[in-house]
Structures are given as structure tokens and as C-alpha cells.
CSV table of C-alpha atoms and ligand atoms in Angstrom, one decimal:
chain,number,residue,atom,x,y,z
A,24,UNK,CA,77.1,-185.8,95.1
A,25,UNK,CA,74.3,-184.0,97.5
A,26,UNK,CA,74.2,-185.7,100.8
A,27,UNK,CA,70.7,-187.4,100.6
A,28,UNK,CA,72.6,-189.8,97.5
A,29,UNK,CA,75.4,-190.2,99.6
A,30,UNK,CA,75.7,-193.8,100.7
A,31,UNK,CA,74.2,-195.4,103.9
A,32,UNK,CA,76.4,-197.5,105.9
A,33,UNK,CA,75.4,-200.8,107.1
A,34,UNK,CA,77.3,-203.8,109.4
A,35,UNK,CA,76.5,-206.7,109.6
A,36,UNK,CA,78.4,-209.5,112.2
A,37,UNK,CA,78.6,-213.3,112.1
A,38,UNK,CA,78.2,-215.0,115.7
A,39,UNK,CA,79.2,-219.1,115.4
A,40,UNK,CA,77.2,-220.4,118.3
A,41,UNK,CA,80.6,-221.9,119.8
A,42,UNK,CA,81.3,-218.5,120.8
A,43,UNK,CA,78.5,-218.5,123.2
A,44,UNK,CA,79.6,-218.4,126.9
A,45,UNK,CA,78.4,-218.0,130.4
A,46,UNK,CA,80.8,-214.9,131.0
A,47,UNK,CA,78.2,-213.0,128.0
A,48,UNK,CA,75.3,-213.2,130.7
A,49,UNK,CA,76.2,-210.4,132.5
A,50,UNK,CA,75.3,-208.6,129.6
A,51,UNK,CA,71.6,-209.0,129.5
A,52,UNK,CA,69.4,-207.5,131.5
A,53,UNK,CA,67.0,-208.9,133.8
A,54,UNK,CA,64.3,-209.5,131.4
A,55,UNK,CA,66.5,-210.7,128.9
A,56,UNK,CA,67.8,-213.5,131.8
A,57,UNK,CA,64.8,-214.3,132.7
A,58,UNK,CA,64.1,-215.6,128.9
A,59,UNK,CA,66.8,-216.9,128.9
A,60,UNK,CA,66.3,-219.2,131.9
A,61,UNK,CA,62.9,-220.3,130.0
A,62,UNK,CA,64.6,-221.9,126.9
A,63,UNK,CA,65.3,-225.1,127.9
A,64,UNK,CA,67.4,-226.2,124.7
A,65,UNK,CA,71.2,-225.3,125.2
A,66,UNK,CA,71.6,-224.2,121.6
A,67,UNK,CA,68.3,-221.5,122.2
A,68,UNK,CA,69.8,-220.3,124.8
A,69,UNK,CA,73.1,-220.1,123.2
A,70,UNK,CA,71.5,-218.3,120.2
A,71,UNK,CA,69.3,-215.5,122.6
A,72,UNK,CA,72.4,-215.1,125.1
A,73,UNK,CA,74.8,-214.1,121.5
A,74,UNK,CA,72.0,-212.1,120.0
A,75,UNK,CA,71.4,-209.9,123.0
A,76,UNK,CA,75.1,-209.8,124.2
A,77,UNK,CA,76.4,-209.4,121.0
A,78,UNK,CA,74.1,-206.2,120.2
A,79,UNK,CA,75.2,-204.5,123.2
A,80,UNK,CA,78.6,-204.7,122.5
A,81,UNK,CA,78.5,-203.4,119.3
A,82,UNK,CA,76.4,-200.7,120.2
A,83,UNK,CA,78.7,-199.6,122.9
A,84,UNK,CA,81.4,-199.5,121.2
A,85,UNK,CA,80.0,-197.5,118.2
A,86,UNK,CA,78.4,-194.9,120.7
A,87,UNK,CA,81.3,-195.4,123.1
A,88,UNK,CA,79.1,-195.9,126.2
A,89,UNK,CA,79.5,-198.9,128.3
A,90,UNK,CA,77.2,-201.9,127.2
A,91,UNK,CA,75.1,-201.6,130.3
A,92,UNK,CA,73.9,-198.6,129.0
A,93,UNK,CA,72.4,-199.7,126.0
A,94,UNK,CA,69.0,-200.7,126.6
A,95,UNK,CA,66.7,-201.9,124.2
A,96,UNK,CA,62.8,-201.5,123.6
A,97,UNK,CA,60.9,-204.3,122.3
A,98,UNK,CA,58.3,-203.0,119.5
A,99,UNK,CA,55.7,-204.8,117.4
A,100,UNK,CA,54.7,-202.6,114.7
A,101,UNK,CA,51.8,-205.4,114.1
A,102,UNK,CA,50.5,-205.1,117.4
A,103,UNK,CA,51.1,-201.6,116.9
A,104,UNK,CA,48.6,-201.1,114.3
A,105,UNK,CA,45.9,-203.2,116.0
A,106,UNK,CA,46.1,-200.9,118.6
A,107,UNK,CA,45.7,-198.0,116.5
A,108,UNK,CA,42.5,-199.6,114.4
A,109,UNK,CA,41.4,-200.5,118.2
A,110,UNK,CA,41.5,-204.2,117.2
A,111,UNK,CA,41.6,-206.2,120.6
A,112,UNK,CA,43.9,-209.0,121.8
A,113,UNK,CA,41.6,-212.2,122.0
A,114,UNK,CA,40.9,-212.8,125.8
A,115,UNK,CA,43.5,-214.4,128.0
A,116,UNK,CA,46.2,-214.0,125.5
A,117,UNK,CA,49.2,-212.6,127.4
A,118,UNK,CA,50.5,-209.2,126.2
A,119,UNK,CA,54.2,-210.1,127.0
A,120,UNK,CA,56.7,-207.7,125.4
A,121,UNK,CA,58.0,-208.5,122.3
A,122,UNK,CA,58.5,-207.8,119.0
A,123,UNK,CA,61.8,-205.8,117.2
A,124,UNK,CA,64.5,-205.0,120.0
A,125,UNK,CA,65.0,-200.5,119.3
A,126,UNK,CA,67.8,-199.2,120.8
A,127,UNK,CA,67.1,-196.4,123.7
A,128,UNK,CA,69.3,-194.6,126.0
A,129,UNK,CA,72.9,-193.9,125.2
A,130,UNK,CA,72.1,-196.0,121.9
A,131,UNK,CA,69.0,-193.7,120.9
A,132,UNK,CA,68.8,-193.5,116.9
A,133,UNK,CA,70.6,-196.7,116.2
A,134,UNK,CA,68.9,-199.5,114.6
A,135,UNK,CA,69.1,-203.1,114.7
A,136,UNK,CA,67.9,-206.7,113.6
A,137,UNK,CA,68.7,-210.0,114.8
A,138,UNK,CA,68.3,-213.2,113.4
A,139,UNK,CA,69.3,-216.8,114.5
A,140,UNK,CA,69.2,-220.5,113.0
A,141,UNK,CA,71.3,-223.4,113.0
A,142,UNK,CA,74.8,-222.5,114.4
A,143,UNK,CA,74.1,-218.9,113.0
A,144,UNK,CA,73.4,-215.6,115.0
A,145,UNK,CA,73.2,-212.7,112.9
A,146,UNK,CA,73.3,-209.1,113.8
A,147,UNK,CA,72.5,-205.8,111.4
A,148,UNK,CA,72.9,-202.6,112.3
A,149,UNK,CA,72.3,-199.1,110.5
A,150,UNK,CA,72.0,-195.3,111.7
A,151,UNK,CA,68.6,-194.0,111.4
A,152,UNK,CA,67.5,-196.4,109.4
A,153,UNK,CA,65.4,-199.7,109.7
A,154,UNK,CA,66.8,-203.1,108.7
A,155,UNK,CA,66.0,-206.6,109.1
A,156,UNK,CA,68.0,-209.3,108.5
A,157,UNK,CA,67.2,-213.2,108.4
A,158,UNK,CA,69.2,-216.2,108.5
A,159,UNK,CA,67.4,-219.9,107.5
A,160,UNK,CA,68.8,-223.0,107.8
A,161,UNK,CA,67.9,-225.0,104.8
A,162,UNK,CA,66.5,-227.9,105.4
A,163,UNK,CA,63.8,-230.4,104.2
A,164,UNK,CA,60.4,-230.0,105.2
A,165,UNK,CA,57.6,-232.9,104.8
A,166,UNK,CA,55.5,-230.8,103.0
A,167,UNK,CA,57.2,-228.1,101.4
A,168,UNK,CA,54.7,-227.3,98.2
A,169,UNK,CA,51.8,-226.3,101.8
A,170,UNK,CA,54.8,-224.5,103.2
A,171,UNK,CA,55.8,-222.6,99.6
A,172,UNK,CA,51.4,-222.4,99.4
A,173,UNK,CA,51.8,-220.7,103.3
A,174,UNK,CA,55.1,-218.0,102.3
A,175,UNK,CA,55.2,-217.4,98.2
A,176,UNK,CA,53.3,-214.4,96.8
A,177,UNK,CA,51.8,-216.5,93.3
A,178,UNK,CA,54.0,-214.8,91.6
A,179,UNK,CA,57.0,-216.3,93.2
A,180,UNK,CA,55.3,-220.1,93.3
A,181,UNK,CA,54.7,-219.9,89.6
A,182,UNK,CA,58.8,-219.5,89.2
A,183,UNK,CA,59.6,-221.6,92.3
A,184,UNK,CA,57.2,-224.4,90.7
A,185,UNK,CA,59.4,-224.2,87.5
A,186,UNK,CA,62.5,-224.6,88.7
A,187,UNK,CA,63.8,-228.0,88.6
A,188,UNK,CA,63.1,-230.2,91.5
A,189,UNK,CA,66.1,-230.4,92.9
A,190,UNK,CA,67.1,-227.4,93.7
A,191,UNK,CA,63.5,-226.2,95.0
A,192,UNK,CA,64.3,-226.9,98.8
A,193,UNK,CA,67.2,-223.9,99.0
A,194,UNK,CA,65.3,-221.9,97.0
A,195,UNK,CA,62.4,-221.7,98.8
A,196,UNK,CA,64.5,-220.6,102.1
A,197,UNK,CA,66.2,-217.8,99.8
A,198,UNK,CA,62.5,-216.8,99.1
A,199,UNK,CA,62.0,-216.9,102.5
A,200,UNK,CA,64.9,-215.1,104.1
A,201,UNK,CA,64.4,-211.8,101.8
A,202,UNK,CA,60.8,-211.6,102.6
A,203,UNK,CA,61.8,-212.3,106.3
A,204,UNK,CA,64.9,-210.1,106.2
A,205,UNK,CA,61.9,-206.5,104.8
A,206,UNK,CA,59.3,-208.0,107.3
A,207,UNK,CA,61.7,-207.7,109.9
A,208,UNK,CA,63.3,-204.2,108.9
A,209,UNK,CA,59.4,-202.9,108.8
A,210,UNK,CA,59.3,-204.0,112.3
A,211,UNK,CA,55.9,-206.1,111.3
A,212,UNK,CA,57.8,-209.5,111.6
A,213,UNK,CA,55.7,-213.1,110.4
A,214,UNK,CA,52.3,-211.5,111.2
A,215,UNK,CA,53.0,-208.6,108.4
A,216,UNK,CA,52.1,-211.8,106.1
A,217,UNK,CA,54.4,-213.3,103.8
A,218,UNK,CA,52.3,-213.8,101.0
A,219,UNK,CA,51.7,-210.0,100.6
A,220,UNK,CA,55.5,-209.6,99.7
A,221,UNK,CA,57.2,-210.6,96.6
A,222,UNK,CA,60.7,-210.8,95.6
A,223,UNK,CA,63.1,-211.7,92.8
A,224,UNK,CA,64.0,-215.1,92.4
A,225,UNK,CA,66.6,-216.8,94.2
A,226,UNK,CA,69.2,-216.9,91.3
A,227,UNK,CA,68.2,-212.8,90.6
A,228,UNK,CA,69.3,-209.8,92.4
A,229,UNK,CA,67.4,-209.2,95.6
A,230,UNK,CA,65.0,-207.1,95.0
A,231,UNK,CA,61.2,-206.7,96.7
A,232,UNK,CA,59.2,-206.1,93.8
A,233,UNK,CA,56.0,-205.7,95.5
A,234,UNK,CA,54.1,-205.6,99.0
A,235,UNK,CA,50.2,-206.2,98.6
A,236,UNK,CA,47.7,-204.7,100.5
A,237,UNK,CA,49.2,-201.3,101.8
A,238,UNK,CA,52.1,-200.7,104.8
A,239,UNK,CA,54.7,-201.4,102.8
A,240,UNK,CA,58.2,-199.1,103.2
A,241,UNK,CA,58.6,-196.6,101.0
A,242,UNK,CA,61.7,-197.8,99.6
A,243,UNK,CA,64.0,-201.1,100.5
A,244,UNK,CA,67.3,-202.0,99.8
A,245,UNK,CA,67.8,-206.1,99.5
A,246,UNK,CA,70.5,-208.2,99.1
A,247,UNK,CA,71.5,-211.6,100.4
A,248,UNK,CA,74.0,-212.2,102.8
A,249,UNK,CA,76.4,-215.8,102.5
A,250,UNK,CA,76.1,-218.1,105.3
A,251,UNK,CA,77.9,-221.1,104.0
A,252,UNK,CA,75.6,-223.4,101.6
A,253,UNK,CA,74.0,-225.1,103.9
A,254,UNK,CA,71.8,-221.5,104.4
A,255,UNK,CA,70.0,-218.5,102.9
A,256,UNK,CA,70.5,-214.9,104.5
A,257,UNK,CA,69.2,-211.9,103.4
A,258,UNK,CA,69.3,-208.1,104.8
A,259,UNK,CA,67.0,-205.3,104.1
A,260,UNK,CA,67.3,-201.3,104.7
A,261,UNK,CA,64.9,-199.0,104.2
A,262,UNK,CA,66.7,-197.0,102.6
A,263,UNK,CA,66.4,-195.6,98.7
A,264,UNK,CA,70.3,-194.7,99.2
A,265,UNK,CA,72.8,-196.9,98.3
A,266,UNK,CA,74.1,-199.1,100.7
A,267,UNK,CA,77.2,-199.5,101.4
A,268,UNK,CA,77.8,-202.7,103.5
A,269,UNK,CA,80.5,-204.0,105.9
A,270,UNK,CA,80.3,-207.6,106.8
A,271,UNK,CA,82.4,-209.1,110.2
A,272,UNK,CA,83.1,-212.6,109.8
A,273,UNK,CA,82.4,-215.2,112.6
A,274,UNK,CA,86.4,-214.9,113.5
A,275,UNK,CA,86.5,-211.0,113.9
A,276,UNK,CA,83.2,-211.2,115.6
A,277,UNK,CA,84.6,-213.9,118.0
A,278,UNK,CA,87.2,-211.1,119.3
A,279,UNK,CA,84.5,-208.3,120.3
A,280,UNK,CA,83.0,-211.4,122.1
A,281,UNK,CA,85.9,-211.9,124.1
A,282,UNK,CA,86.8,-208.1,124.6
B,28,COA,C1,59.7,-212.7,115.6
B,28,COA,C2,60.0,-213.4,114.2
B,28,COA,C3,60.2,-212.3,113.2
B,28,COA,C4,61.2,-214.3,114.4
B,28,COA,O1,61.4,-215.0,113.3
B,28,COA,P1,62.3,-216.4,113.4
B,28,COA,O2,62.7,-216.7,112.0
B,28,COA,O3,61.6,-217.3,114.2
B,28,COA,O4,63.6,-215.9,114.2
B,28,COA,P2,64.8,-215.0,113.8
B,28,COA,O5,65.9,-215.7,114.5
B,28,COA,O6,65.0,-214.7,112.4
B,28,COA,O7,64.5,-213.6,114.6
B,28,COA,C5,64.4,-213.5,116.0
B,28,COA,C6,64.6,-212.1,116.4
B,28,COA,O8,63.7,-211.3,115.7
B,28,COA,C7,63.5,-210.1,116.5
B,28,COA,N1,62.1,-209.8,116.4
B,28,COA,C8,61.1,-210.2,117.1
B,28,COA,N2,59.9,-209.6,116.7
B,28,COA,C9,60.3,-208.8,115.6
B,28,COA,C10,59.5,-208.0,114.8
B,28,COA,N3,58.2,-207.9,114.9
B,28,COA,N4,60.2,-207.3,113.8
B,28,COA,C11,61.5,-207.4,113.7
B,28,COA,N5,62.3,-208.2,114.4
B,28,COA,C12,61.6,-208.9,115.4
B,28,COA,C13,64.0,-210.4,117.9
B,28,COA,O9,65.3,-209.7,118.0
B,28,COA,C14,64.3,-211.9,117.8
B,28,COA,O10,65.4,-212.2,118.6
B,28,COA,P3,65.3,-212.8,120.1
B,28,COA,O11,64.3,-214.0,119.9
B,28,COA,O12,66.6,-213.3,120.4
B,28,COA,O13,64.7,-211.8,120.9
B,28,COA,C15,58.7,-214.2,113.8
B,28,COA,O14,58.7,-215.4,114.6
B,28,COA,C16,57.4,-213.5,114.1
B,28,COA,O15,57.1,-212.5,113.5
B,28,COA,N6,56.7,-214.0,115.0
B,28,COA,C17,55.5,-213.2,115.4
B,28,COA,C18,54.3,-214.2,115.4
B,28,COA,C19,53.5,-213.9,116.6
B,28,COA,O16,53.8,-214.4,117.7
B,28,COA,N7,52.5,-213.1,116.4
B,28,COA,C20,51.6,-212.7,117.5
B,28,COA,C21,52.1,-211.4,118.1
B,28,COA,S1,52.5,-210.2,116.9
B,29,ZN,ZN1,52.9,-208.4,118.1
């Protein structure tokens, strides 16, 4: 085996949102508290507080730093590419940073996605590599054939339209999870457009079939992630290696939370 086919390592951790607590904030950094004062639902601010605290940890203890020295740069590879075609922001919008949290510092060449929904936080990490990971809670929407109009490719609402009623609600999230999870590991997030990417079906491997339109990755490993029936998860890696994947569950994860 030459080292390029070797394959690429990827974790992913389970958070349960009952393992959110006030002794995490110390964690975050000022910019991160000062989000996190501006949620004013318990359960965002239980979801932000795990997602920031929760990569920290795990990035300190694979680089063996302490967690304070993990900092992370926010990037929006969409506002990115504005920038470059010299696109302007529309006046009076805000430029607040935001976008995909990169490590920097001691954590420099790590990557990482986070996702959150329901009583679900979410975090993938890789070395080198992008990924994106995304985590829906399925639930029913008043008008789900505008949303599927909004988020399916044609391709994918021709086969979403056929499946049998019933089971159209979940499948649109699993849709919408693996589209998320390569929008996400691109770094492009919602405003990459989730029309211009298609999938396999829900009840077929993961597997991005096409991205329309140009900016695509080059390659992208998919595969769904199990979050209990009541949701759809997918990750992505940009990767044409094989991946091979480690998942924590919400118990182990619990522990690194406590230290
Ligand atoms: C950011 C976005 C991907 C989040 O999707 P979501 O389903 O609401 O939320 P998720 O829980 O799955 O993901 C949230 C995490 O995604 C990460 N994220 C944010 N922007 C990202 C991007 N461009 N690419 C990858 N990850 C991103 C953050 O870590 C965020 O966690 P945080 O809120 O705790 O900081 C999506 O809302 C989006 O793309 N929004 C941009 C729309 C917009 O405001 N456009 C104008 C400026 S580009
Ligand atoms: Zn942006």
C-alpha cells in the first residue's frame, strides 16, 4: 500500500446537551462569551458553550497543549470568494466574523466541523483535511414540498417526489444533512447553495454525485452518521482516501467533558 492510499482517520464525538455546564465557560474565549451571552434561549447557549468547549478539549488533548491554547479562526470561504471577484457587502450590513471555526496556534493543521440540533452537538475532526458534518432534527415543516423546492437538486426531488408519502419528512432531512455535512467541509456553508449539490438517496450509500456550477472539492468522502431516529447526520471529508472513522458516543464524550 503507497502512503497516499493509506487510510485517513477521522473522529467524530456525540455531546447530549445535558452535559452542558457552567464550569465549560472558562473554555471559551472572549468572543466566544460574548456570543454566548447574546443567545437568549438556554438550550442555544447550551449547544454554542458544548460546541466551542468541546472542540478545545479534543484538540488539546490530541496536540497535547492545554485548551487555552487552541484558538480558532472563523473563515467563510463564501465571503471569501466575494472578496476575491470584488463583490461588495450591501451597505450597512455588519461584517461580523463568522463562518467555519480553523484551528490556529498549537492546533495549526487540524480541522474541524460542528454541528448542532435538538439535544445534539456534533463535532468532526480530521488532520489536514476538511470535513463537515451536520446534524438535523427531523421534524415537520408546514410546507415541506417549498422547502424540498428551496434544498433538492431536481434530480433528488424527482426521487424524493416518488417515495411514498410517509416516509418523505426524514428523508428530506437525510437529503439535507449530506448536502449540509460537503457544504460545510468546503467551508462555503448554506450560501454555497443547496440546490447546486446532489446526492444519493436517503436509502443509498452517501455519495455526492454532483456539484453544479463550479467550486466544488475535488473529491469527497460521504457517509451518514446515526443520531437516534428521530434525526439525520451526515459527515463529509475531502478526501479521495478511504476513511477510516472512529465515532465517541454521548457517554465517552460525557467523560472528556468532565476531565
Ligand atoms: C453556518 C451554517 C452552515 C450553520 O448551519 P445550521 O444548520 O444552522 O447549524 P449547524 O449547527 O449545523 O452548524 C453551526 C456551526 O457551523 C459552523 N459554521 C459556520 N459557518 C460555517 C461555514 N461557512 N462552513 C462550515 N461551517 C460553518 C460553526 O461552527 C457553527 O457553530 P457555532 O454556531 O456554534 O459557531 C448555515 O447557517 C450557513 O451557512 N449560514 C450562512 C448564511 C449567511 O448568513 N450568509 C451570509 C454570510 S455568508
Ligand atoms: Zn460569509
Amino acid at each position: 500500500m503507497t502512503l497516499s492510499s493509506a487510510p485517513l482517520d477521522s473522529t467524530v464525538w456525540w455531546a447530549h446537551t445535558s452535559s452542558a455546564s457552567e464550569r465549560l465557560l472558562r473554555l471559551l474565549d472572549r468572543s466566544e462569551r460574548e456570543r454566548q451571552e447574546r443567545f437568549r434561549l438556554q438550550a442555544d447557549r447550551d449547544r454554542h458553550l458544548l460546541g466551542r468547549a468541546l472542540s478545545r478539549l479534543v484538540l488539546a488533548d490530541r496536540t497535547g497543549c492545554a485548551p487555552e491554547r487552541v484558538a480558532f479562526e472563523l473563515r467563510c470561504r463564501s465571503c471569501e470568494d466575494k472578496a476575491r471577484t470584488g463583490a461588495q457587502a450591501p451597505p450597512g450590513v455588519r461584517e461580523e466574523p463568522h463562518g467555519k471555526p480553523v484551528p490556529t496556534g498549537a492546533a495549526l493543521g487540524w480541522e474541524v466541523s460542528v454541528s448542532h440540533s435538538g439535544e445534539w452537538v456534533v463535532l468532526a475532526l480530521a488532520r489536514e483535511t476538511p470535513v463537515g458534518v451536520d446534524v438535523e432534527r427531523v421534524s415537520e415543516a408546514r410546507d415541506l414540498a417549498g422547502l424540498a423546492g428551496y434544498a433538492l437538486a431536481d434530480s433528488e426531488q424527482e426521487a424524493w417526489k416518488a417515495m411514498p408519502e410517509a416516509d418523505r419528512t426524514a428523508a428530506f432531512f437525510g437529503y439535507w444533512a449530506r448536502k449540509e455535512a460537503l457544504l460545510k467541509a468546503t467551508g462555503l456553508g448554506l450560501s454555497g447553495g443547496l440546490r447546486r449539490v446532489a446526492v444519493s438517496a436517503p436509502d443509498a450509500r452517501a455519495r455526492l454525485l454532483s456539484w453544479e456550477g463550479g467550486g466544488g472539492p475535488g473529491a469527497a468522502w460521504l457517509s451518514d452518521l446515526d443520531g437516534g431516529p428521530e434525526y439525520r447526520a451526515a459527515l463529509a471529508v475531502l478526501t479521495d482516501r478511504e476513511v477510516r472513522l472512529t465515532v465517541h458516543p454521548a457517554d465517552r464524550t460525557a467523560d472528556l467533558l468532565r476531565g
